[in-house]
Amino acid sequence: MIRFLLLFSRQGKLRLQKWFTPMTEREKKKITRDMTTMVLSRQPRSCNFLYWKDLKIIYKRYASLYFCLAIENGDNELIALEVIHRYVELLDKYFGNVCELDIIFNFEKAYFILDEFLMGGEIQETSKQMVNRSIEASDMLQEGDSSEWFEVELFG
Amino acid sequence: MSDVVEKTLTALPGLLSLDSLPGSNKLSSSSKLGNLIRGITELTSKHEEEKLIQRELTSIKEQVSSPNTSMRQMKELMVRAIYCEMLGYEASFSYIHAIKLAQQGTALEKRVGYLAVSLFLNESHELLLLLVNTVLKDLQSTNLIEVCMALTVVSQMFPKDMIPAILPLVEEKLNHPKEIIRRKAVLALYKFYLIAPNQVQHIHNKFRKALCDKDPGVMTASLHIYLQLIEENPEGYKDLTTSFVTILKQVVGGKLPMDFNYHSVPAPWLQIQLLRILCLLGKNDQSTSEIMYEVLDESLRRAEINHNITYAILFECVKCIYTIHPKSELLEKAAKCIGNFVLSPKINLKYLGLKALTYVVQQDPKLALQHQMTIIECLDHPDLIIKRETLELLFRITNAQNVTVIVDKMLEFLRINKDDYTTIDLVGKVAELAEKYPLIHVFLSFGGPLLPENGKKIVKYTSHITTLLYMLK
C-alpha cells in the first residue's frame, strides 16, 4: 500500500502532497523535510529506491519535479516506479505537454486526477479512457448549471 | 453522441473565459491564486514569505467568516487555503468552511469542497462527523457525479462509528448499472473493511459478485479486498483459486479490451495483484499450487518486452514461484530470470535481482554461488542502497568460512552509513552473527571505529556490546 505521495521542485518546494494514512501536522512536516533532503542529495546514477524507517521510498525526477512515493515493505518497488510514470502520463494527457508550472497553478486539477487514479493507497486499474473522461466531464461542471448532460458525456 | 459533442463545443467559449484552465499562460490575471503564487516566487527570504502568507491567511479568514461570501468565492478561498497549508502554514479555521462548501456548493464548488476536506482532515479529526450528513445526502442524489464524489471521499476517510449509517447506501450501489459507481462502491467497502472489519462481515458474498463483474475495473477493485482477506485467512479462499487462475490466464492472453494496456502490457497492476493472491494461496499447499503452474509458466513466457513494468511482473512471478510448492522447470526458468536481473547494467534491475536472490537463497543457495562475482562487485558499488542490499544477501549466506569477511564488510559499511535505522538493523545482524560464530576480533572492531565517531550511538548499542562482552567471558 502507498503511504504518501509528494511532489517537490529541485529547490525543495512542495508542489503536491497526498497522505493515505492519518498523520499529524508535525509528522507531515518532518517527513516532507526528510524526503526532500534525502532525495535531493542522491547521485544521478543511483537506483531510484531508498530506505527510510520501515518504508521504502521510490523517487523519480521528471524535468524540474521530483515525484516521491512511499510504499510498505512487502510491495514491489518497480511497480511503484511505474505508478509514478502512469500518473505523469495522465497529467501529460490532461494538460498537454505538462510542465511544473501547470501543476503549480492548477494543483487542484492534479489532485482530482490523482484521486481518480489512486484510491486508499492502491492504484485502480481503470482504462485510460475512463480516467480521462471522468476528469474532463467534471471539468465541464459549471457552477449553477444543471449537470445532467455532462453525465451523458461521462457515462457514454 | 454527436449532439452531446455539439453542446460541448458551443459551451466551450463560455468556459474558456474562466480562470480554471490548464496551463499557466491561460490563467487570467485576476486569479487570486495566481497572484499569490507569483507573489511568493518573487520573494527572496523565508521571513518575507511568512509575512505574505500570514497576511493572505488573515484576509482569507475574514472572508470565509463573512456571511456575504458566495459559494463561488468560497471555492476560490478554499483553493488558496489548501495552497497555504501545503506550504506548511496552519489554516485550521478553514476546515469547517470546507465542509460547508461540500454541503452547500454545487458541481465544481462541491468538488473543491470535498477535495479540501480530504486534504485538511483525517480519520481521527473531530470535524469529520459533520461530513457524514453531506455524504449521506449526496449518495442518494440523482446526479451521478455527486454520488461519485461522495463515494470518493468515503473511500479516503470516514469515521468508524458512523459506518452502520452509511453501509446500506453503499451496498446498494454495488448493483448500480454504471461501472464507475460499482467500482467506487467496492473501494469504499474496502476502506470500511480496513478500518472496521467486523462491520462488513455479512456482505462477503457481494464481494464475490464483484469478482465476477463483467467490467474489469470493478473486478480489479474487488481484488484489493480479496488480497486482504486471503492474507488473513488463506484456507477460507482456496476454492477461488481456479477463478483467479482463469482470470490471470485471460489477462495474460490478451482477452481484455485494448484500453487496459499499459505500454503494450495487458493490465499489469491486475496481473500483479493476482500473482500476489496466488502466491498466498499456493504456499505450503501442493494441490493448490499445481493448479497455478501452467499460468505462471505462461506469464513468464509472455513477459518478453523490455520495459520496467514487465520486469515488475517478472519479479512478482519469480517470488510466487519460489513461495509455492516447488516445480523444477519453473524454478529453473525463474532462476534464469533472476540471473538476468542481477547481470543487468540497469541499476534498478540489479537492485531487484539482489532482492530476489535474498528471497530465494534459502531454498537455492547454488544460485547465489553462481553469481558470486557480480555480488562481490556490488559490494563495492558507489550506491549505498546496492551495498546495503548486498550485505542483506550476504547475511543469509554466511557460513563458518566466510563469516569473518562478511562481518568485516558490514563494519566497514557501518562506518560510512549515516542512517540510524539501517545502522541499528546492521548492528543487530552483526551481533547475531557474532553469537553464532564466536568472534573475538569483532568486539575489538566494535570498540574501534564506532565509538569515537558517533557518540550517541554508544547509548543505543550498549545492549549489543554488553551481549558480546558477556559471550566473550
XYZ file of C-alpha atoms in Angstrom:
629
model
C 0.000 0.000 0.000
C 1.137 3.505 -0.747
C 1.561 5.644 2.336
C 2.154 9.045 0.811
C 2.971 10.845 -2.405
C 4.969 14.063 -2.562
C 5.936 16.278 -5.446
C 8.656 18.851 -4.983
C 10.903 21.035 -7.052
C 14.662 20.936 -7.239
C 14.818 23.627 -4.578
C 12.730 21.516 -2.244
C 9.488 23.474 -2.605
C 6.465 21.256 -2.131
C 4.051 21.188 -5.078
C 1.671 18.414 -4.122
C 1.180 16.229 -1.076
C -1.163 13.303 -0.591
C -1.245 11.259 2.587
C -3.005 7.914 2.594
C -2.829 7.338 6.327
C -3.732 9.742 9.129
C -0.755 11.840 10.232
C -0.341 14.841 12.479
C 0.823 18.142 11.000
C 4.167 17.810 12.751
C 4.756 14.345 11.349
C 3.864 15.543 7.864
C 6.307 18.432 8.090
C 9.073 16.213 9.374
C 8.503 13.626 6.681
C 8.437 16.277 3.964
C 11.723 17.704 5.218
C 13.318 14.276 5.422
C 12.164 13.319 1.953
C 13.387 16.473 0.289
C 16.791 16.229 1.960
C 17.224 12.561 1.177
C 16.036 12.605 -2.396
C 17.764 15.817 -3.424
C 21.090 14.548 -2.168
C 21.038 11.392 -4.309
C 23.613 10.994 -7.030
C 22.272 10.980 -10.582
C 23.224 7.406 -11.497
C 21.950 5.692 -8.371
C 18.906 3.484 -8.233
C 15.519 5.032 -7.651
C 14.848 3.290 -4.353
C 15.692 4.349 -0.830
C 15.119 3.059 2.651
C 13.563 5.265 5.289
C 12.460 3.918 8.643
C 10.364 0.879 7.842
C 9.212 2.151 4.453
C 10.676 2.150 1.008
C 10.873 5.407 -0.870
C 10.632 5.396 -4.638
C 11.524 8.596 -6.397
C 11.912 9.800 -9.951
C 12.751 13.114 -11.449
C 10.788 14.466 -14.373
C 12.306 17.711 -15.653
C 12.298 20.024 -12.630
C 9.941 17.984 -10.442
C 10.707 15.122 -8.112
C 7.947 12.561 -7.608
C 8.350 10.723 -4.343
C 6.269 7.742 -3.236
C 6.453 5.710 -0.042
C 5.456 2.067 -0.023
C 5.354 -0.601 2.616
C 7.946 -3.286 2.911
C 6.169 -6.051 1.090
C 5.441 -4.017 -2.011
C 7.198 -4.206 -5.328
C 9.476 -1.207 -5.967
C 9.477 -1.396 -9.697
C 5.733 -1.300 -9.877
C 5.741 1.807 -7.675
C 8.069 3.417 -10.188
C 5.512 2.623 -12.849
C 2.744 4.109 -10.720
C 4.661 7.380 -10.790
C 5.114 7.076 -14.527
C 1.450 6.349 -15.086
C 0.480 9.423 -13.071
C 2.837 11.552 -15.140
C 1.326 10.138 -18.333
C -2.164 11.026 -17.090
C -1.079 14.557 -16.201
C 0.559 14.877 -19.582
C -2.556 13.746 -21.394
C -4.721 16.143 -19.439
C -2.573 19.259 -19.546
C -0.955 18.581 -22.904
C 2.860 18.566 -22.534
C 2.671 19.130 -18.834
C 5.339 21.215 -17.105
C 5.915 22.186 -13.496
C 4.024 25.448 -13.927
C 0.873 23.583 -14.922
C 0.988 21.666 -11.698
C 1.773 24.736 -9.622
C -1.052 26.850 -10.940
C -3.591 24.054 -11.285
C -2.739 21.850 -8.373
C -6.367 21.149 -7.572
C -6.717 19.547 -11.019
C -3.654 17.444 -10.340
C -5.360 16.316 -7.130
C -8.565 15.442 -8.982
C -6.613 13.286 -11.406
C -4.729 11.665 -8.546
C -7.978 10.815 -6.758
C -9.355 9.078 -9.822
C -6.204 7.074 -10.181
C -5.040 6.178 -6.681
C -7.616 5.310 -4.084
C -6.854 4.495 -0.482
C -3.203 3.955 -1.317
C -3.855 1.445 -4.073
C -3.871 2.011 -7.778
C -7.087 1.451 -9.594
C -6.667 -0.321 -12.867
C -9.103 1.544 -14.964
C -8.860 2.067 -18.626
C -7.097 5.290 -19.508
C -10.238 6.434 -21.225
C -12.248 6.159 -18.038
C -9.866 8.258 -16.010
C -9.627 10.929 -18.672
C -13.337 11.056 -19.293
C -14.213 11.422 -15.658
C -11.734 14.276 -15.284
C -12.889 16.054 -18.403
C -16.550 15.682 -17.574
C -16.076 17.008 -14.083
C -14.112 19.855 -15.544
C -17.073 20.925 -17.557
C -19.024 21.310 -14.354
C -20.199 24.839 -14.262
C -21.451 26.388 -11.055
C -25.193 26.739 -11.053
C -25.734 24.869 -14.322
C -27.598 21.620 -14.424
C -25.046 18.956 -14.966
C -27.288 16.324 -16.429
C -25.986 16.450 -19.929
C -22.478 16.285 -18.573
C -23.491 12.972 -17.113
C -24.265 11.731 -20.578
C -20.771 12.761 -21.604
C -19.252 10.891 -18.707
C -21.338 7.783 -18.859
C -21.464 7.491 -22.629
C -23.274 11.119 -29.139
C -22.914 13.793 -31.762
C -25.367 16.286 -30.271
C -23.548 15.997 -26.963
C -20.344 16.869 -28.796
C -22.096 19.835 -30.346
C -23.327 21.038 -26.987
C -19.822 20.674 -25.625
C -18.366 22.694 -28.454
C -20.900 25.503 -28.098
C -20.289 25.692 -24.357
C -16.535 25.918 -24.722
C -16.157 29.655 -25.499
C -18.126 30.442 -22.345
C -15.939 28.191 -20.260
C -12.692 29.483 -21.705
C -13.169 32.839 -20.047
C -12.989 31.278 -16.591
C -9.794 31.146 -14.640
C -9.838 27.404 -14.181
C -7.928 26.265 -17.239
C -4.898 24.139 -17.877
C -1.663 25.975 -18.442
C -0.427 28.945 -16.535
C -0.384 31.183 -19.576
C -4.134 30.881 -19.861
C -4.603 31.843 -16.230
C -6.440 35.136 -16.141
C -4.646 37.946 -14.373
C -7.484 38.444 -11.916
C -6.962 34.982 -10.384
C -6.126 35.465 -6.763
C -4.306 32.149 -6.564
C -2.139 33.154 -9.496
C -1.301 36.423 -7.794
C -0.464 34.711 -4.550
C 1.839 32.243 -6.244
C 3.546 34.897 -8.283
C 3.884 36.985 -5.149
C 5.640 34.193 -3.331
C 8.031 33.363 -6.119
C 9.177 36.980 -6.222
C 10.184 36.984 -2.568
C 13.656 36.065 -1.548
C 13.560 35.206 2.128
C 11.577 32.787 4.230
C 10.719 35.613 6.616
C 9.076 37.627 3.834
C 7.199 34.558 2.659
C 5.863 34.073 6.174
C 4.681 37.663 6.318
C 2.955 37.413 2.970
C 1.232 34.157 3.789
C 0.094 35.412 7.191
C -1.437 38.460 5.518
C -3.097 36.202 3.000
C -4.418 33.904 5.707
C -5.856 36.818 7.696
C -7.629 38.039 4.602
C -8.943 34.546 3.830
C -10.100 34.167 7.429
C -12.076 37.398 7.268
C -13.724 36.454 4.033
C -14.717 32.923 4.995
C -16.347 34.116 8.194
C -18.304 36.824 6.422
C -21.957 35.917 5.691
C -21.813 37.643 2.325
C -19.352 35.271 0.736
C -20.921 33.303 -2.079
C -20.118 29.657 -2.648
C -18.206 30.567 -5.762
C -15.959 32.889 -3.786
C -15.664 30.279 -1.074
C -14.348 27.786 -3.599
C -11.615 30.192 -4.602
C -10.763 30.881 -0.961
C -10.503 27.167 -0.250
C -8.024 26.652 -3.059
C -5.813 29.362 -1.606
C -6.156 27.855 1.866
C -5.083 24.458 0.503
C -2.073 26.122 -1.062
C -1.069 27.808 2.184
C -1.435 24.590 4.140
C 0.712 22.840 1.570
C 3.470 25.329 2.175
C 3.313 24.410 5.838
C 1.218 27.211 7.331
C -1.716 26.359 9.519
C -5.167 27.282 8.261
C -7.443 25.260 10.514
C -10.072 27.989 10.575
C -10.959 26.973 7.040
C -11.735 23.317 7.797
C -15.318 23.927 8.841
C -15.901 26.049 5.770
C -14.576 23.306 3.556
C -17.280 21.036 4.919
C -19.838 23.777 4.386
C -18.683 24.186 0.819
C -19.058 20.479 0.160
C -22.529 20.657 1.648
C -23.937 23.769 0.057
C -21.941 24.130 -3.110
C -22.966 22.653 -6.415
C -20.910 20.831 -9.013
C -17.372 22.248 -9.101
C -17.773 24.049 -5.774
C -18.795 20.786 -4.151
C -15.848 19.078 -5.756
C -13.371 21.580 -4.377
C -15.113 21.346 -1.003
C -14.674 17.586 -0.918
C -11.081 17.909 -2.091
C -10.338 20.414 0.650
C -11.921 18.109 3.225
C -9.868 15.138 2.050
C -6.673 17.186 2.260
C -7.349 19.022 5.526
C -8.924 16.357 7.669
C -8.014 12.841 8.574
C -9.830 9.900 10.121
C -9.262 10.937 13.686
C -10.372 14.533 13.257
C -13.453 15.521 15.221
C -14.925 17.597 12.376
C -15.232 14.532 10.202
C -18.560 13.698 11.831
C -20.064 16.784 10.243
C -19.296 15.391 6.848
C -21.470 12.352 7.341
C -24.769 14.064 6.617
C -23.443 15.672 3.463
C -22.148 12.369 2.221
C -25.416 10.608 3.029
C -27.352 13.209 1.089
C -25.041 13.059 -1.910
C -25.125 9.288 -2.027
C -28.850 9.448 -2.579
C -28.650 12.178 -5.186
C -29.916 11.550 -8.691
C -26.891 13.337 -10.029
C -24.373 10.567 -10.608
C -21.386 12.876 -10.401
C -22.361 13.819 -6.859
C -22.641 10.149 -5.982
C -19.134 9.631 -7.369
C -17.747 12.490 -5.320
C -19.342 11.173 -2.139
C -18.002 7.666 -2.739
C -14.520 9.067 -3.439
C -14.375 10.931 -0.164
C -15.778 7.960 1.761
C -13.009 5.747 0.353
C -10.434 8.163 1.701
C -11.693 8.805 5.198
C -14.748 8.068 7.227
C -15.422 7.938 10.972
C -15.541 4.329 12.069
C -18.562 4.735 14.301
C -20.770 6.040 11.534
C -20.214 3.133 9.184
C -23.519 1.398 10.044
C -25.364 4.545 8.967
C -23.844 4.593 5.535
C -23.310 0.915 4.835
C -26.729 0.104 3.315
C -26.449 3.023 0.897
C -23.007 1.969 -0.275
C -24.105 -1.654 -0.547
C -26.947 -0.823 -2.875
C -24.521 0.980 -5.177
C -22.857 -2.373 -5.802
C -25.710 -3.176 -8.126
C -25.707 0.107 -9.953
C -25.853 -0.071 -13.761
C -22.857 2.238 -14.162
C -19.491 0.555 -13.616
C -17.756 3.635 -12.243
C -20.219 3.700 -9.358
C -19.906 -0.033 -8.727
C -16.143 0.287 -8.723
C -16.137 3.190 -6.286
C -18.584 1.353 -4.048
C -16.259 -1.645 -3.898
C -13.363 0.627 -2.966
C -15.432 2.294 -0.254
C -16.233 -1.139 1.181
C -12.524 -1.982 1.045
C -11.852 1.080 3.146
C -14.565 0.037 5.609
C -13.047 -3.402 5.792
C -9.659 -1.915 6.639
C -10.933 0.279 9.444
C -13.738 -1.897 10.844
C -13.633 -5.475 9.522
C -16.462 -6.800 11.671
C -18.897 -4.276 10.205
C -18.649 -5.735 6.720
C -18.642 -9.424 7.575
C -22.141 -10.009 6.369
C -21.561 -8.901 2.793
C -18.789 -11.230 1.727
C -20.961 -12.850 -0.892
C -21.390 -9.438 -2.500
C -17.620 -9.262 -2.908
C -17.839 -12.500 -4.851
C -20.323 -10.886 -7.165
C -17.914 -8.014 -7.706
C -15.166 -10.506 -8.529
C -17.289 -11.882 -11.347
C -18.323 -8.463 -12.572
C -18.172 -8.052 -16.315
C -16.245 -4.821 -16.005
C -12.523 -5.411 -15.407
C -12.249 -2.243 -13.341
C -14.796 -3.439 -10.788
C -13.194 -6.849 -10.714
C -9.775 -5.342 -10.049
C -11.173 -3.253 -7.228
C -12.578 -6.365 -5.569
C -9.104 -7.915 -5.645
C -7.878 -5.387 -3.091
C -10.402 -6.754 -0.634
C -9.587 -10.338 -1.538
C -5.866 -9.826 -1.079
C -6.540 -8.537 2.411
C -8.971 -11.374 3.254
C -6.655 -14.041 1.891
C -3.674 -12.657 3.803
C -5.622 -13.145 6.988
C -7.134 -16.491 6.148
C -5.781 -18.327 3.087
C -7.630 -21.545 3.888
C -11.021 -19.958 3.519
C -10.465 -18.959 -0.088
C -8.699 -21.915 -1.653
C -11.849 -22.713 -3.565
C -11.423 -19.480 -5.503
C -8.019 -20.474 -6.832
C -9.403 -21.732 -10.135
C -11.267 -18.460 -10.673
C -8.143 -16.404 -10.067
C -6.113 -18.633 -12.347
C -8.720 -18.300 -15.084
C -8.768 -14.524 -14.800
C -4.987 -14.340 -14.961
C -4.977 -16.613 -17.995
C -7.406 -14.329 -19.747
C -5.444 -11.214 -18.929
C -2.091 -12.642 -19.964
C -3.671 -13.996 -23.118
C -4.763 -10.500 -24.077
C -8.508 -11.034 -23.719
C -9.140 -7.713 -22.004
C -10.086 -4.642 -24.044
C -7.047 -2.890 -25.564
C -7.773 0.075 -23.391
C -6.359 -1.653 -20.316
C -2.944 -1.968 -21.879
C -0.100 -0.037 -20.366
C 2.815 0.154 -22.813
C 1.585 -2.973 -24.587
C 1.349 -4.955 -21.377
C -2.194 -6.025 -20.551
C -3.442 -4.725 -17.191
C -0.116 -5.015 -15.329
C -1.393 -3.969 -11.923
C -4.147 -6.543 -12.174
C -1.595 -9.212 -13.060
C 0.490 -8.336 -10.053
C -2.477 -8.426 -7.666
C -3.431 -11.844 -8.981
C 0.133 -13.114 -8.679
C 0.247 -11.975 -5.071
C -3.035 -13.695 -4.319
C -1.914 -16.923 -5.968
C 1.329 -16.731 -4.007
C -0.595 -16.666 -0.741
C -2.952 -19.444 -1.799
C -0.306 -21.820 -3.096
C 2.073 -21.552 -0.156
C 2.684 -24.909 1.528
C -0.104 -26.486 -0.447
C 0.817 -28.812 -3.243
C -2.598 -29.419 -4.717
C -3.442 -25.738 -4.943
C -0.031 -24.947 -6.362
C -0.495 -27.477 -9.118
C -3.422 -25.506 -10.478
C -1.205 -22.495 -10.982
C 1.850 -23.900 -12.678
C 0.549 -23.505 -16.195
C -0.460 -19.892 -15.860
C 2.800 -18.983 -14.132
C 4.707 -20.542 -16.972
C 2.632 -18.557 -19.427
C 3.255 -15.293 -17.537
C 6.988 -15.898 -17.543
C 6.936 -16.557 -21.222
C 4.803 -13.613 -22.198
C 6.846 -11.046 -20.359
C 9.352 -10.511 -23.132
C 9.130 -6.778 -23.655
C 11.903 -4.563 -22.336
C 10.014 -2.271 -20.086
C 10.136 -1.664 -16.381
C 6.621 -2.877 -15.945
C 7.449 -6.236 -17.492
C 10.305 -6.631 -15.060
C 7.980 -5.759 -12.213
C 5.615 -8.533 -13.279
C 8.511 -10.956 -13.696
C 9.699 -10.159 -10.200
C 6.303 -10.962 -8.722
C 6.134 -14.119 -10.811
C 9.517 -15.264 -9.571
C 8.564 -14.529 -5.991
C 5.397 -16.541 -6.439
C 7.212 -19.496 -7.986
C 9.617 -19.657 -5.096
C 6.939 -19.393 -2.439
C 4.516 -22.048 -3.606
C 5.138 -25.741 -3.766
C 8.260 -26.149 -5.931
C 8.279 -27.359 -9.514
C 11.655 -27.815 -11.084
C 11.033 -26.480 -14.595
C 9.507 -23.320 -13.249
C 12.290 -22.892 -10.736
C 14.862 -23.191 -13.498
C 13.183 -20.525 -15.591
C 12.794 -18.262 -12.577
C 16.471 -18.698 -11.696
C 17.419 -17.663 -15.205
C 15.238 -14.610 -14.815
C 16.925 -13.594 -11.597
C 20.275 -14.092 -13.261
C 19.277 -11.656 -15.983
C 18.280 -9.088 -13.407
C 21.487 -9.311 -11.433
C 23.654 -9.082 -14.516
C 21.721 -6.200 -15.970
C 23.582 -2.908 -16.363
C 20.445 -1.051 -15.291
C 20.852 -0.235 -11.669
C 17.199 -0.634 -10.699
C 17.184 -4.139 -12.105
C 20.372 -5.035 -10.280
C 18.692 -3.970 -7.099
C 15.698 -6.166 -7.867
C 17.973 -9.063 -8.750
C 19.741 -8.792 -5.408
C 16.431 -8.586 -3.633
C 15.166 -11.663 -5.446
C 18.360 -13.535 -4.577
C 17.900 -12.663 -0.927
C 14.409 -14.043 -1.066
C 15.445 -17.153 -2.895
C 18.749 -18.011 -1.309
C 17.352 -20.134 1.470
C 15.796 -22.511 -0.998
C 18.511 -22.428 -3.593
C 21.974 -21.433 -2.286
C 23.636 -22.549 -5.516
C 22.082 -19.618 -7.311
C 23.916 -17.116 -5.179
C 27.134 -19.020 -5.730
C 26.596 -18.830 -9.465
C 26.564 -15.069 -9.330
C 29.149 -14.517 -6.675
C 31.424 -12.429 -8.899
C 28.619 -9.941 -9.507
C 27.741 -9.918 -5.836
C 31.306 -9.105 -4.903
C 31.298 -6.290 -7.460
C 28.108 -4.936 -5.942
C 29.763 -4.785 -2.554
C 31.954 -2.025 -3.831
C 29.253 -0.247 -5.745
C 29.184 3.525 -5.232
C 25.465 3.426 -4.477
C 24.853 2.782 -0.771
C 21.496 1.182 -1.399
C 23.006 -1.538 -3.582
C 25.696 -2.079 -0.968
C 23.141 -2.478 1.731
C 21.088 -4.903 -0.312
C 24.236 -6.961 -0.992
C 25.041 -7.086 2.706
C 21.494 -8.239 3.359
C 22.066 -11.066 0.886
C 25.443 -11.967 2.324
C 23.987 -12.123 5.794
C 21.855 -15.009 4.645
C 24.654 -16.999 3.091
C 27.189 -16.756 5.899
C 28.910 -19.901 6.943
C 31.927 -20.611 9.102
C 34.339 -19.916 6.228
C 33.142 -16.535 5.027
C 31.718 -15.043 8.206
C 34.809 -13.001 9.138
C 34.997 -11.397 5.742
C 31.295 -10.617 5.704
C 31.280 -9.125 9.187
C 34.274 -7.001 8.265
C 32.433 -5.677 5.243
C 29.411 -4.896 7.407
C 31.505 -2.959 9.884
C 33.105 -1.067 7.024
C 29.645 -0.149 5.775
C 28.574 0.943 9.246
C 31.404 3.439 9.290
C 30.147 5.290 6.237
C 26.446 4.845 6.778
C 24.534 7.811 8.156
C 21.032 6.426 8.510
C 20.179 5.450 12.096
C 17.571 2.892 11.221
C 19.903 0.954 8.918
C 22.697 1.131 11.463
C 20.552 -0.390 14.170
C 19.458 -3.122 11.789
C 23.005 -3.956 10.720
C 24.439 -3.885 14.213
C 21.741 -6.331 15.201
C 22.803 -8.595 12.365
C 26.454 -8.372 13.324
C 25.579 -9.230 16.915
C 23.557 -12.213 15.696
C 26.429 -13.464 13.580
C 28.904 -12.924 16.371
C 26.734 -15.022 18.621
C 26.520 -17.819 16.087
C 30.200 -17.840 15.262
C 32.096 -16.543 18.276
C 34.409 -13.863 17.036
C 36.714 -12.119 19.379
C 38.003 -9.601 16.947
C 34.511 -8.296 16.242
C 34.478 -6.935 19.761
C 37.737 -5.193 19.102
C 36.453 -3.637 15.869
C 33.368 -2.510 17.695
C 35.397 -0.656 20.237
C 37.378 0.981 17.445
C 35.587 2.743 14.620
C 32.088 3.172 16.043
C 32.736 4.803 19.378
C 34.749 7.917 18.518
C 32.649 8.869 15.505
C 29.086 8.566 16.663
C 28.874 9.280 20.319
C 25.134 8.963 20.672
C 25.182 5.552 19.089
C 27.075 4.206 22.080
C 23.975 4.507 24.185
C 21.857 2.644 21.675
C 24.302 -0.112 21.009
C 25.417 -0.668 24.584
C 22.994 -3.545 24.790
C 24.629 -5.203 21.815
C 28.100 -4.599 23.141
C 27.207 -5.972 26.553
C 25.865 -9.098 24.878
C 29.164 -9.518 23.115
C 31.101 -8.848 26.307
C 29.024 -11.420 28.118
C 29.650 -14.011 25.425
C 33.342 -13.472 25.465
C 33.711 -14.130 29.199
